[in-house]
Amino acid sequence: MNLLIDLTSDSLSSLEFVNPIKRIVESVKEEAEIIHCTKLEDEGSKQKINSASRIILCGTALKDNKFQEDYEKFNWIKDYKKPILGICAGMQVIGLVYGAKLIAMKEIGMTQILVKDTIFQDTMFSAYELHNSSITLPEGFTEIAYNDKGMQAIKKDKIYAIQFHPEVRNRKLIENFLKL
Amino acid sequence: MKLGVLFSGGKDSVYACSKAMEKHEIACLIAIISENKESFMFHTPNIDLTELQAEAMKIPLIQHKTKGVKEEELEDLKAAISKAKKQHQIEGIVTGAVESVYQAARIQKICDELDLWCFNPLWQADQLDHMDELVKAGFKVIITAVMAEPFTKKWLGREIDEKSIKELAHLHHSHKINPAGEGGEFETFVVDGPIFKEKIEIGKNQVFYSNFSGVYTIKEAKLVEK
C-alpha cells in the first residue's frame, strides 16, 4: 500500500493537491490510502506508516504554510527505510526534518528544469510550479535537479524531494517512484 | 471562509462552485464578459445569462467587462476579483480549472498579488469520470458551442447525459477530442442542479453551424419552480 500524507490545512485543497496523486497511483493498479498530517500521531496512522510500502507527502495551496509550524511530528522520516517522495510542501517538511532552513522562492506556472548528470549534458523538461518558499540543501542530500531560481529536486538514499508538482504534466515521475 | 467563484455558467465553474459550497460560504460569483470570442481566458457563449444562473442559485453576481485582449484581460480579471474582495470580503477564489496551466497559473498569480486563497477543486480530474460525476450529481448541462471536427449540428443544445458521455468518450479515441471540452472543443451552459433553487427554462434559441463549428445562443430564458 502507498500512503499519501495530506499536508493541507483546508479540506477543499485536498481535492487539488492530494486527489490527483491518488488517481495517478490507482491508475497504475497500486493501492493508495490517505492520512491527514494532523492525525499522524494516532495509533492507526503509525501502523499505516509502518506497513506502507512507500510514502508520498503531497503539496499545499500557495497560501497554506500551516504544515511548517510543527514539522517535528515528521521526525519518523529519519527512521523510515522505504521510499519517500516529498512534493513541494512535502519537500519543505523533509528539509526541515533534516535541519534545512526555509528560504523565500516564489514560482507560479511552467518552468524549465535541468536534471543533473555527471557524464551527459544536463537534460531539460518543463514542470508546473506553485510555491512561495523553498529550502536550503539539507545535510546528507544531493541536488539532482535545478532551474534558474534554485534547487528543484534532492535525494538521499530512498528519499526524494521535489519542488515542482509532478501530478501536472509529469505523472511519469510518480509512476517511476512507484516502481522503487 | 468566504469565497468568490470565477463563473462562466459552464459545467466546470458550476461544479467547482458546488464542491466549494460543501466546505465554505460562497459570497459571490464573478463573471467576466469578454468582447473577444477567441479569448484565451474566458469563454463567451451565453455569458450574459450568468445573471439568471446567479439568481437561480441565490448568490450575488459581479459582472465585469473586458475587451478580451490577451494579457490585458488579466488586468480586468484582477479588477473584478479586487471588487469582489472589497464588496464581499472574500478571502479566496474558486475556479473550475481542470487541465489548463495557462489559466490556472494566471489566476494563481492574481490571487497571490491580492493576498487571496485560490482553490481549484476539479484540478487534474479524470475528464470522463468528472463528466459522469457531474451528471450523476444531478446537474443539467447543455452544449452551447462546438469548435472541432467531427461535431455535427445535432450536438448544439444537446443535454450531457450518459449517452452523450459515451459518444464523447468515443470521439476522444477516434478524434482525440478532450471529453470534457478542455481543449475548447465545446462549451456548455448549466440550466439546473442541486445548488439551483430554481431551474432555467430555455425559450427561443438561435443555432448557427458551419463546418464543425457552431453556437447555440439562448435568446429567451426564464426561471421556473423546481
XYZ file of C-alpha atoms in Angstrom:
406
model
C 0.000 0.000 0.000
C 1.124 3.545 -0.818
C 0.433 6.071 1.886
C -0.333 9.656 0.861
C 0.050 12.271 3.570
C -2.260 15.269 3.204
C -0.497 18.437 4.408
C -3.298 20.865 3.553
C -4.986 22.879 6.293
C -8.208 23.268 4.285
C -10.047 20.208 3.047
C -11.084 21.972 -0.183
C -7.384 21.986 -1.112
C -7.148 18.200 -0.684
C -9.177 17.842 -3.881
C -6.451 19.769 -5.694
C -3.236 18.510 -4.118
C -3.964 15.002 -2.826
C -6.709 13.509 -5.008
C -4.752 13.927 -8.280
C -1.837 11.956 -6.751
C -4.245 9.260 -5.549
C -5.703 8.946 -9.056
C -2.219 8.527 -10.563
C -1.284 5.852 -8.005
C -4.526 3.968 -8.614
C -4.218 4.306 -12.394
C -1.167 2.019 -12.280
C -3.104 -0.531 -10.195
C -1.414 0.390 -6.949
C -3.312 0.864 -3.699
C -3.423 4.326 -2.129
C -4.505 5.429 1.329
C -4.653 8.991 2.595
C -3.977 10.233 6.105
C -4.078 13.857 7.189
C -0.983 15.305 8.856
C -2.994 16.248 11.977
C -3.658 12.533 12.553
C -0.027 11.384 12.285
C 0.292 10.641 15.978
C -2.806 8.407 16.096
C -2.050 4.737 16.692
C -3.833 3.771 13.447
C -1.726 6.220 11.435
C 1.511 4.935 12.978
C 0.552 1.415 11.942
C -0.217 2.586 8.412
C 3.144 4.369 8.196
C 4.923 1.189 9.277
C 3.045 -1.049 6.874
C 3.152 1.273 3.830
C 5.498 0.261 1.021
C 6.032 3.892 0.016
C 5.023 7.301 1.306
C 4.177 10.463 -0.628
C 3.986 13.812 1.176
C 1.657 15.909 -1.011
C 1.675 19.650 -1.703
C -0.472 22.507 -0.419
C -2.008 25.742 -1.713
C 0.243 28.765 -2.198
C -1.048 30.465 0.974
C -1.070 27.288 3.049
C 2.051 27.076 5.228
C 0.482 25.674 8.384
C 2.384 22.408 7.956
C 5.636 24.302 8.692
C 4.533 25.002 12.281
C 5.042 21.574 13.819
C 7.269 19.602 11.491
C 8.715 17.682 14.479
C 5.848 15.232 14.147
C 7.523 14.089 10.919
C 10.750 13.043 12.666
C 9.882 9.389 11.948
C 11.001 10.095 8.353
C 14.634 9.679 9.545
C 13.925 6.097 10.635
C 11.769 5.135 7.669
C 13.789 2.870 5.389
C 11.358 2.623 2.477
C 10.915 5.116 -0.417
C 9.541 8.577 0.398
C 8.586 11.270 -2.106
C 8.033 14.820 -0.913
C 6.233 17.169 -3.293
C 6.560 20.963 -2.808
C 5.313 21.350 0.807
C 6.423 17.734 1.254
C 9.935 18.739 0.187
C 9.916 21.504 2.788
C 8.845 19.044 5.502
C 11.671 16.653 4.592
C 14.163 19.538 4.538
C 13.034 20.876 7.925
C 13.281 17.401 9.496
C 16.877 17.173 8.252
C 17.822 20.636 9.514
C 17.407 22.735 6.346
C 16.271 26.358 6.544
C 13.228 27.772 4.769
C 14.043 30.363 2.126
C 11.806 32.668 0.065
C 11.445 31.395 -3.511
C 8.310 32.203 -5.463
C 7.426 30.333 -8.648
C 3.975 30.075 -10.255
C 3.448 28.300 -13.579
C 5.594 26.336 -16.003
C 9.393 26.453 -15.739
C 12.304 24.607 -17.310
C 14.025 22.116 -15.035
C 17.510 20.739 -15.621
C 18.374 17.249 -14.405
C 21.986 16.952 -13.279
C 24.160 14.347 -14.863
C 27.869 13.968 -14.433
C 28.660 12.416 -17.826
C 25.976 13.607 -20.220
C 24.830 17.150 -20.773
C 22.079 18.070 -18.284
C 18.648 17.151 -19.661
C 15.749 19.593 -19.572
C 11.979 19.244 -19.087
C 9.022 21.532 -18.287
C 7.269 21.411 -14.945
C 4.468 23.193 -13.065
C 5.467 25.198 -10.003
C 3.374 26.651 -7.199
C 5.248 27.820 -4.134
C 6.399 30.826 -2.135
C 9.227 29.106 -0.275
C 11.905 26.511 -0.689
C 14.673 25.088 1.491
C 18.446 25.134 1.744
C 20.121 21.824 0.879
C 19.766 19.579 3.945
C 22.872 17.766 5.192
C 23.449 14.412 3.509
C 21.242 15.235 0.493
C 22.364 15.685 -3.118
C 20.827 18.135 -5.562
C 19.615 16.215 -8.623
C 17.668 18.909 -10.493
C 17.606 22.701 -10.590
C 16.347 25.697 -12.545
C 17.233 29.387 -12.818
C 15.624 30.081 -9.407
C 17.330 27.307 -7.471
C 17.045 23.740 -6.266
C 14.240 21.636 -7.803
C 14.941 18.082 -6.629
C 17.113 16.475 -3.975
C 17.832 12.902 -2.938
C 19.196 10.929 -0.004
C 19.081 7.130 -0.054
C 15.408 6.335 -0.806
C 14.138 9.835 -0.014
C 13.260 12.054 -2.975
C 12.054 15.639 -2.546
C 10.893 17.791 -5.438
C 9.888 21.412 -5.611
C 7.540 21.280 -8.622
C 4.205 19.428 -8.987
C 4.676 16.180 -10.950
C 0.921 15.475 -10.908
C 0.706 18.229 -13.535
C 2.231 17.128 -16.845
C 4.906 14.911 -15.239
C 2.882 12.000 -13.894
C 5.580 9.650 -15.191
C 7.773 10.783 -12.324
C 5.209 9.468 -9.803
C 4.806 6.268 -11.803
C 8.589 5.782 -11.710
C 8.639 6.398 -7.960
C 6.008 3.667 -7.555
C 8.446 1.198 -9.117
C 11.058 1.779 -6.369
C -14.034 31.135 4.713
C -15.941 33.495 2.373
C -15.126 32.708 -1.227
C -15.849 34.104 -4.686
C -16.275 31.768 -7.659
C -14.939 32.642 -11.118
C -18.094 31.886 -13.005
C -18.717 31.300 -16.707
C -22.028 29.479 -16.353
C -20.475 26.351 -17.860
C -20.262 22.932 -16.230
C -16.816 23.316 -14.651
C -17.354 26.592 -12.831
C -20.801 25.471 -11.616
C -19.471 22.126 -10.392
C -16.436 23.751 -8.732
C -18.875 26.118 -7.005
C -20.897 23.169 -5.773
C -17.770 21.425 -4.388
C -16.648 24.632 -2.647
C -20.119 25.139 -1.121
C -19.728 21.847 0.737
C -16.841 23.342 2.733
C -17.183 27.137 2.640
C -19.567 30.062 2.168
C -19.851 31.291 -1.420
C -20.214 35.057 -1.066
C -20.360 35.902 -4.773
C -19.956 34.722 -8.335
C -17.615 36.660 -10.634
C -18.338 36.625 -14.369
C -16.066 38.189 -16.963
C -17.915 39.296 -20.074
C -15.409 39.201 -22.915
C -15.975 41.026 -26.203
C -13.413 38.719 -27.814
C -14.897 35.385 -28.852
C -11.407 33.903 -29.202
C -10.441 34.862 -25.641
C -7.768 32.583 -24.141
C -9.115 33.071 -20.648
C -12.865 33.493 -20.765
C -15.469 31.561 -22.639
C -18.206 33.639 -24.221
C -21.423 31.884 -25.423
C -24.425 32.912 -23.314
C -22.212 34.582 -20.704
C -24.911 37.271 -20.217
C -27.144 34.574 -18.759
C -24.833 34.184 -15.746
C -27.163 36.787 -14.242
C -30.098 34.380 -14.470
C -27.975 31.495 -13.132
C -26.847 33.592 -10.154
C -30.494 34.435 -9.471
C -31.377 30.731 -9.683
C -28.608 29.920 -7.199
C -29.452 32.945 -4.999
C -25.818 34.084 -4.948
C -24.780 37.706 -5.669
C -23.054 38.213 -9.023
C -20.296 40.596 -10.054
C -20.150 41.025 -13.841
C -17.109 42.731 -15.292
C -16.495 43.617 -18.939
C -13.224 43.078 -20.813
C -12.210 43.741 -24.400
C -10.524 40.356 -24.232
C -7.091 41.429 -25.423
C -4.583 38.736 -24.421
C -2.796 39.586 -21.142
C -4.726 42.912 -20.822
C -7.805 40.879 -19.913
C -5.894 39.699 -16.861
C -5.921 43.247 -15.522
C -9.719 43.239 -15.956
C -9.933 39.926 -14.116
C -7.794 41.327 -11.318
C -10.051 44.383 -11.081
C -13.144 42.142 -10.861
C -11.609 39.960 -8.140
C -10.474 43.070 -6.296
C -14.027 44.400 -6.414
C -15.327 41.091 -5.022
C -12.797 41.267 -2.199
C -13.895 44.792 -1.301
C -17.652 44.262 -1.686
C -17.995 40.775 -0.202
C -14.876 40.488 1.990
C -13.893 37.260 0.248
C -10.713 35.526 1.411
C -10.314 33.289 -1.616
C -11.242 32.421 -5.173
C -12.594 29.170 -6.595
C -12.037 28.224 -10.234
C -13.231 25.368 -12.421
C -9.761 24.803 -13.915
C -9.164 21.152 -14.787
C -6.124 20.955 -17.043
C -5.193 24.395 -18.309
C -1.949 25.524 -16.700
C -2.252 28.723 -18.742
C -5.457 29.717 -16.935
C -4.564 28.239 -13.558
C -1.150 29.897 -13.289
C -2.513 33.309 -14.226
C -5.316 33.126 -11.679
C -2.891 31.865 -9.016
C -0.679 34.918 -9.698
C -3.612 37.328 -9.383
C -4.722 35.705 -6.119
C -1.162 35.899 -4.814
C -0.977 39.614 -5.663
C -4.308 40.237 -3.913
C -3.419 38.035 -0.922
C -6.277 35.605 -1.588
C -6.515 31.820 -1.380
C -7.003 30.032 -4.676
C -8.953 26.765 -4.858
C -9.239 24.526 -7.928
C -11.372 21.582 -6.742
C -11.517 19.925 -10.181
C -7.778 20.218 -10.835
C -6.350 17.261 -12.821
C -9.641 15.351 -12.541
C -10.120 12.460 -14.943
C -12.191 14.017 -17.718
C -14.687 11.218 -18.237
C -15.141 10.464 -14.529
C -15.645 14.159 -13.949
C -18.444 14.384 -16.567
C -20.067 11.255 -15.230
C -19.945 12.555 -11.656
C -21.477 15.844 -12.760
C -24.456 14.138 -14.405
C -24.946 11.711 -11.507
C -24.890 14.652 -9.079
C -27.976 15.967 -10.885
C -26.604 18.828 -12.981
C -28.430 19.545 -16.248
C -25.880 20.744 -18.736
C -26.370 21.608 -22.392
C -23.784 22.074 -25.117
C -23.808 25.654 -26.368
C -20.878 25.669 -28.788
C -18.810 23.191 -30.773
C -15.470 24.004 -32.319
C -13.880 20.803 -33.587
C -14.248 18.051 -36.113
C -16.351 15.800 -36.112
C -19.033 17.649 -34.087
C -22.256 17.915 -36.085
C -25.115 20.394 -35.672
C -27.053 17.877 -33.556
C -24.657 18.474 -30.641
C -25.814 22.093 -30.265
C -28.387 22.377 -27.476
C -27.919 18.712 -26.590
C -28.011 17.728 -22.929
C -24.987 15.968 -21.465
C -26.216 12.598 -20.246
C -24.949 9.038 -20.052
C -25.426 8.546 -23.802
C -23.646 11.733 -24.845
C -20.770 10.999 -22.422
C -20.310 7.619 -24.136
C -20.240 9.347 -27.520
C -17.721 11.901 -26.237
C -15.559 9.028 -24.958
C -15.713 7.523 -28.419
C -14.726 10.853 -30.015
C -11.852 11.027 -27.557
C -10.456 7.795 -29.000
C -11.339 8.410 -32.641
C -10.575 12.143 -32.945
C -8.556 12.976 -29.788
C -11.402 15.213 -28.585
C -10.961 16.087 -24.925
C -14.142 14.519 -23.473
C -14.665 17.430 -21.082
C -14.053 20.061 -23.768
C -10.926 21.343 -22.005
C -9.202 21.984 -25.307
C -12.012 24.359 -26.298
C -13.726 21.655 -28.409
C -17.117 22.539 -26.937
C -18.725 24.892 -24.431
C -21.562 24.261 -22.000
C -24.293 26.009 -20.041
C -25.879 24.712 -16.820
C -29.667 25.050 -16.507
C -30.248 23.155 -13.277
C -28.505 21.291 -10.486
C -28.572 20.598 -6.762
C -27.290 24.103 -5.956
C -30.017 25.760 -8.066
C -33.027 26.924 -6.035
C -34.956 27.421 -9.285
C -34.222 25.970 -12.688
C -33.757 27.709 -16.023
C -36.209 27.063 -18.819
C -34.923 27.934 -22.256
C -37.370 29.573 -24.660
C -36.224 30.939 -28.006
C -32.772 29.992 -29.194
C -30.696 30.524 -32.299
C -28.366 27.970 -33.837
C -25.504 28.879 -36.115
C -23.468 25.996 -37.524
C -20.933 25.669 -40.318
C -18.009 23.335 -40.930
C -17.742 21.640 -37.491
C -18.142 24.915 -35.678
C -21.341 26.301 -34.206
C -23.018 28.229 -31.426
C -26.333 27.721 -29.657
C -27.388 31.160 -28.464
C -30.118 31.348 -25.854
C -32.376 34.255 -26.809
C -35.045 33.809 -24.140
C -34.864 32.043 -20.805
C -36.730 32.251 -17.514
C -36.598 30.804 -14.023
C -39.209 28.224 -13.096
C -40.015 26.471 -9.867
C -38.406 23.048 -9.373
